[in-house]
């Protein structure tokens, strides 16, 4: 019983951490948090999903790489880690096994503290920022703008954009000159600069490298504006390959 409980708490904490981390990474590829978490849980548990949902992953190279990594974690947890853990515990001397209840209590406390910390907004924000920083280096090699989808409304999304490379359309231009609403249908809700919110966003505001934006608009338009030219070419190639794969599968 003690072995089962210890295993439960240890694996649960690890699973939740992996789900949270990869949800953030998937969200950085343009998914909402709800869809990203669903994808991660499905991949991690190998439960599968519909063709339409799988196309969200298959249609983009970066998501396919993330999906393979999540599935690898799933295999490791379901086969290697659990098997090794159980075998080691069962091989322990009886005297040591009797002390496992102490380990169970410690793991239970860690689990409770972990779940409570997850609910603290400040800690969650810092954790997300840390994972996004790692994701920026791992997935984008430190280049490109981070686009994180917060929520969906009708045909638009609320997204955060961490500007690392200022688009030519915004370079040295005021918001009035850039005219994002007319050209892209985008509405800037908030601008954070040097860890402080700008009190007013006016037509004379000029966006700078390092700014963090919260905006509303169509996801495709957000990517069109904030994706560097070399990455746009890669995205077009990914879409072309996805279409070819779709045709081949139909045949």
Short mmCIF file of C-alpha atoms in Angstrom, two decimals:
data_model
loop_
_atom_site.label_atom_id
_atom_site.label_comp_id
_atom_site.label_asym_id
_atom_site.label_seq_id
_atom_site.Cartn_x
_atom_site.Cartn_y
_atom_site.Cartn_z
CA UNK A 1 0.00 0.00 0.00
CA UNK A 2 2.79 2.40 0.93
CA UNK A 3 4.58 1.63 -2.34
CA UNK A 4 1.46 2.37 -4.35
CA UNK A 5 0.81 5.67 -2.58
CA UNK A 6 4.45 6.79 -2.89
CA UNK A 7 4.37 5.95 -6.58
CA UNK A 8 1.08 7.80 -7.03
CA UNK A 9 2.29 11.07 -5.48
CA UNK A 10 5.67 11.00 -7.24
CA UNK A 11 4.27 10.26 -10.69
CA UNK A 12 1.36 12.71 -10.28
CA UNK A 13 3.67 15.63 -9.50
CA UNK A 14 5.91 14.71 -12.44
CA UNK A 15 2.93 14.38 -14.81
CA UNK A 16 1.46 17.74 -13.77
CA UNK A 17 4.83 19.44 -14.24
CA UNK A 18 5.25 17.95 -17.72
CA UNK A 19 1.69 18.92 -18.69
CA UNK A 20 2.21 22.50 -17.50
CA UNK A 21 5.58 22.86 -19.24
CA UNK A 22 4.49 21.49 -22.61
CA UNK A 23 1.17 23.35 -22.47
CA UNK A 24 3.17 26.58 -22.33
CA UNK A 25 5.41 25.45 -25.20
CA UNK A 26 2.45 24.44 -27.37
CA UNK A 27 0.78 27.76 -26.55
CA UNK A 28 3.89 29.52 -27.88
CA UNK A 29 3.19 27.92 -31.29
CA UNK A 30 -0.20 29.66 -31.56
CA UNK A 31 -2.58 27.39 -29.64
CA UNK A 32 -4.99 28.45 -26.93
CA UNK A 33 -4.18 27.12 -23.48
CA UNK A 34 -7.25 24.84 -23.53
CA UNK A 35 -6.30 23.22 -26.84
CA UNK A 36 -2.63 23.04 -25.90
CA UNK A 37 -3.39 21.24 -22.63
CA UNK A 38 -5.74 18.82 -24.40
CA UNK A 39 -3.04 17.99 -26.95
CA UNK A 40 -0.41 17.42 -24.25
CA UNK A 41 -2.63 15.17 -22.11
CA UNK A 42 -3.69 13.17 -25.18
CA UNK A 43 -0.09 12.69 -26.30
CA UNK A 44 1.22 11.94 -22.82
CA UNK A 45 -1.42 9.29 -22.11
CA UNK A 46 -1.50 7.97 -25.71
CA UNK A 47 -5.30 8.25 -25.63
CA UNK A 48 -5.56 9.61 -29.19
CA UNK A 49 -8.01 12.09 -30.68
CA UNK A 50 -9.92 12.93 -33.87
CA UNK A 51 -8.34 13.66 -37.26
CA UNK A 52 -9.32 17.34 -37.05
CA UNK A 53 -7.56 17.72 -33.70
CA UNK A 54 -4.47 15.84 -34.89
CA UNK A 55 -4.15 18.24 -37.84
CA UNK A 56 -3.37 21.01 -35.35
CA UNK A 57 -0.12 19.16 -34.59
CA UNK A 58 0.66 17.53 -37.93
CA UNK A 59 0.30 20.78 -39.88
CA UNK A 60 3.22 22.49 -38.16
CA UNK A 61 6.81 21.26 -37.88
CA UNK A 62 7.42 22.80 -34.45
CA UNK A 63 4.33 21.13 -33.01
CA UNK A 64 5.33 17.78 -34.46
CA UNK A 65 8.69 18.04 -32.68
CA UNK A 66 6.98 18.92 -29.41
CA UNK A 67 4.49 16.07 -29.88
CA UNK A 68 7.30 13.53 -30.34
CA UNK A 69 8.98 14.78 -27.17
CA UNK A 70 5.76 14.55 -25.14
CA UNK A 71 5.09 11.02 -26.42
CA UNK A 72 8.64 10.05 -25.46
CA UNK A 73 7.99 11.27 -21.91
CA UNK A 74 4.77 9.23 -21.90
CA UNK A 75 6.61 6.05 -22.88
CA UNK A 76 9.35 6.68 -20.32
CA UNK A 77 6.86 7.17 -17.50
CA UNK A 78 4.60 4.29 -18.42
CA UNK A 79 7.38 1.76 -18.93
CA UNK A 80 10.83 2.63 -17.65
CA UNK A 81 10.37 4.85 -14.59
CA UNK A 82 7.44 3.01 -13.04
CA UNK A 83 9.01 -0.41 -13.66
CA UNK A 84 12.36 0.63 -12.19
CA UNK A 85 10.72 2.31 -9.21
CA UNK A 86 8.60 -0.72 -8.33
CA UNK A 87 11.45 -3.21 -8.83
CA UNK A 88 13.82 -1.19 -6.64
CA UNK A 89 11.27 -0.84 -3.86
CA UNK A 90 10.35 -4.52 -3.92
CA UNK A 91 14.02 -5.43 -3.75
CA UNK A 92 14.54 -3.39 -0.57
CA UNK A 93 14.99 -5.20 2.74
CA UNK A 94 11.80 -5.63 4.73
CA UNK A 95 13.01 -3.25 7.44
CA UNK A 96 13.45 -0.47 4.91
CA UNK A 97 10.07 -1.17 3.30
CA UNK A 98 8.39 -0.58 6.64
CA UNK A 99 9.82 2.95 6.64
CA UNK A 100 8.22 3.74 3.30
CA UNK A 101 5.23 5.28 5.05
CA UNK A 102 7.56 8.14 6.02
CA UNK A 103 8.34 8.61 2.32
CA UNK A 104 4.62 8.53 1.52
CA UNK A 105 3.93 11.30 4.04
CA UNK A 106 6.80 13.42 2.65
CA UNK A 107 5.61 12.95 -0.93
CA UNK A 108 2.03 13.73 0.08
CA UNK A 109 3.17 16.99 1.69
CA UNK A 110 5.22 17.85 -1.42
CA UNK A 111 2.17 17.14 -3.58
CA UNK A 112 -0.11 19.37 -1.48
CA UNK A 113 2.43 22.22 -1.40
CA UNK A 114 2.97 21.86 -5.15
CA UNK A 115 -0.76 22.11 -5.89
CA UNK A 116 -1.13 25.15 -3.60
CA UNK A 117 1.85 26.93 -5.17
CA UNK A 118 0.32 26.34 -8.63
CA UNK A 119 -2.67 28.42 -7.59
CA UNK A 120 -0.55 31.43 -6.57
CA UNK A 121 -0.78 33.87 -9.48
CA UNK A 122 2.65 35.39 -8.93
CA UNK A 123 4.35 31.99 -8.88
CA UNK A 124 2.43 30.86 -11.95
CA UNK A 125 3.49 33.98 -13.88
CA UNK A 126 7.15 33.48 -12.94
CA UNK A 127 7.00 29.79 -13.84
CA UNK A 128 5.40 30.59 -17.23
CA UNK A 129 8.00 33.27 -17.92
CA UNK A 130 10.84 30.84 -17.09
CA UNK A 131 9.46 28.11 -19.38
CA UNK A 132 8.81 30.64 -22.17
CA UNK A 133 12.42 31.82 -21.89
CA UNK A 134 13.67 28.25 -22.23
CA UNK A 135 11.23 27.63 -25.08
CA UNK A 136 12.48 30.72 -26.88
CA UNK A 137 16.06 29.37 -26.79
CA UNK A 138 15.11 25.76 -27.57
CA UNK A 139 12.40 26.20 -30.21
CA UNK A 140 13.40 29.50 -31.81
CA UNK A 141 17.16 29.54 -31.02
CA UNK A 142 16.70 32.91 -29.32
CA UNK A 143 15.27 34.51 -32.46
CA UNK A 144 11.78 35.49 -33.50
CA UNK A 145 8.87 36.89 -31.55
CA UNK A 146 7.04 34.83 -28.95
CA UNK A 147 3.31 34.69 -29.72
CA UNK A 148 1.25 33.15 -26.92
CA UNK A 149 -2.51 32.71 -27.37
CA UNK A 150 -4.47 33.49 -24.21
CA UNK A 151 -8.04 32.87 -25.33
CA UNK A 152 -10.37 32.64 -28.33
CA UNK A 153 -13.40 34.80 -29.05
CA UNK A 154 -15.46 34.09 -32.17
CA UNK A 155 -12.97 34.42 -35.05
CA UNK A 156 -10.35 36.30 -33.07
CA UNK A 157 -7.89 35.56 -30.30
CA UNK A 158 -6.37 37.43 -27.40
CA UNK A 159 -2.62 36.94 -27.69
CA UNK A 160 0.53 38.12 -26.01
CA UNK A 161 3.49 39.07 -28.19
CA UNK A 162 7.01 39.40 -26.83
CA UNK A 163 8.77 41.52 -29.45
CA UNK A 164 12.33 40.32 -30.05
CA UNK A 165 12.49 41.43 -33.69
CA UNK A 166 10.52 44.54 -34.57
CA UNK A 167 8.57 44.08 -37.84
CA UNK A 168 9.41 46.52 -40.65
CA UNK A 169 5.81 47.72 -40.59
CA UNK A 170 6.33 49.02 -37.03
CA UNK A 171 9.97 50.09 -37.11
CA UNK A 172 10.15 53.78 -36.25
CA UNK A 173 6.43 54.32 -36.91
CA UNK A 174 3.69 55.55 -34.63
CA UNK A 175 0.59 53.41 -34.23
CA UNK A 176 -1.27 55.93 -36.38
CA UNK A 177 1.27 55.50 -39.18
CA UNK A 178 1.32 51.70 -38.85
CA UNK A 179 -2.52 51.60 -38.86
CA UNK A 180 -2.70 48.04 -37.57
CA UNK A 181 -6.49 48.11 -37.30
CA UNK A 182 -7.07 48.87 -40.98
CA UNK A 183 -4.23 46.78 -42.41
CA UNK A 184 -4.35 43.75 -40.09
CA UNK A 185 -7.52 44.08 -38.01
CA UNK A 186 -5.43 44.08 -34.83
CA UNK A 187 -6.28 46.00 -31.67
CA UNK A 188 -3.57 46.62 -29.07
CA UNK A 189 -4.98 46.29 -25.57
CA UNK A 190 -1.87 46.73 -23.46
CA UNK A 191 1.85 47.47 -23.80
CA UNK A 192 4.43 46.48 -21.18
CA UNK A 193 7.85 48.12 -21.40
CA UNK A 194 10.75 47.62 -18.98
CA UNK A 195 8.43 45.64 -16.66
CA UNK A 196 5.98 48.57 -16.45
CA UNK A 197 2.64 49.05 -18.18
CA UNK A 198 2.31 52.11 -20.40
CA UNK A 199 -0.38 54.28 -18.84
CA UNK A 200 -1.68 55.45 -22.19
CA UNK A 201 -1.59 53.92 -25.67
CA UNK A 202 -2.17 56.69 -28.19
CA UNK A 203 -1.85 57.18 -31.94
CA UNK A 204 1.63 58.64 -31.25
CA UNK A 205 2.89 55.55 -29.38
CA UNK A 206 5.90 53.90 -31.02
CA UNK A 207 6.51 50.22 -30.30
CA UNK A 208 10.07 49.15 -29.47
CA UNK A 209 12.09 45.94 -29.39
CA UNK A 210 11.57 44.37 -25.99
CA UNK A 211 7.96 45.52 -25.65
CA UNK A 212 5.38 42.97 -24.55
CA UNK A 213 1.95 43.37 -26.14
CA UNK A 214 -1.53 42.11 -25.41
CA UNK A 215 -3.67 42.37 -28.52
CA UNK A 216 -6.84 41.10 -30.15
CA UNK A 217 -7.30 39.95 -33.74
CA UNK A 218 -7.16 36.97 -36.09
CA UNK A 219 -4.33 34.59 -35.23
CA UNK A 220 -3.18 34.38 -38.86
CA UNK A 221 -2.90 38.19 -39.05
CA UNK A 222 -0.89 38.28 -35.82
CA UNK A 223 1.55 35.71 -37.20
CA UNK A 224 1.73 37.54 -40.54
CA UNK A 225 2.77 40.78 -38.84
CA UNK A 226 5.07 39.48 -36.13
CA UNK A 227 6.78 36.53 -37.87
CA UNK A 228 10.17 37.47 -39.45
CA UNK A 229 10.47 37.07 -43.22
CA UNK A 230 12.75 34.02 -43.07
CA UNK A 231 10.32 32.28 -40.72
CA UNK A 232 7.40 33.14 -43.00
CA UNK A 233 9.09 31.21 -45.77
CA UNK A 234 9.49 28.25 -43.44
CA UNK A 235 5.82 28.45 -42.42
CA UNK A 236 4.69 28.50 -46.04
CA UNK A 237 6.85 25.46 -46.74
CA UNK A 238 5.32 23.64 -43.75
CA UNK A 239 1.79 24.37 -45.01
CA UNK A 240 2.73 23.18 -48.49
CA UNK A 241 4.16 19.92 -47.14
CA UNK A 242 1.10 19.42 -44.93
CA UNK A 243 -1.18 19.80 -47.96
CA UNK A 244 0.91 17.28 -49.91
CA UNK A 245 0.78 14.81 -47.02
CA UNK A 246 -2.99 15.26 -46.86
CA UNK A 247 -3.36 14.49 -50.56
CA UNK A 248 -1.13 11.43 -50.27
CA UNK A 249 -3.15 10.14 -47.31
CA UNK A 250 -6.40 10.51 -49.29
CA UNK A 251 -4.92 8.48 -52.12
#
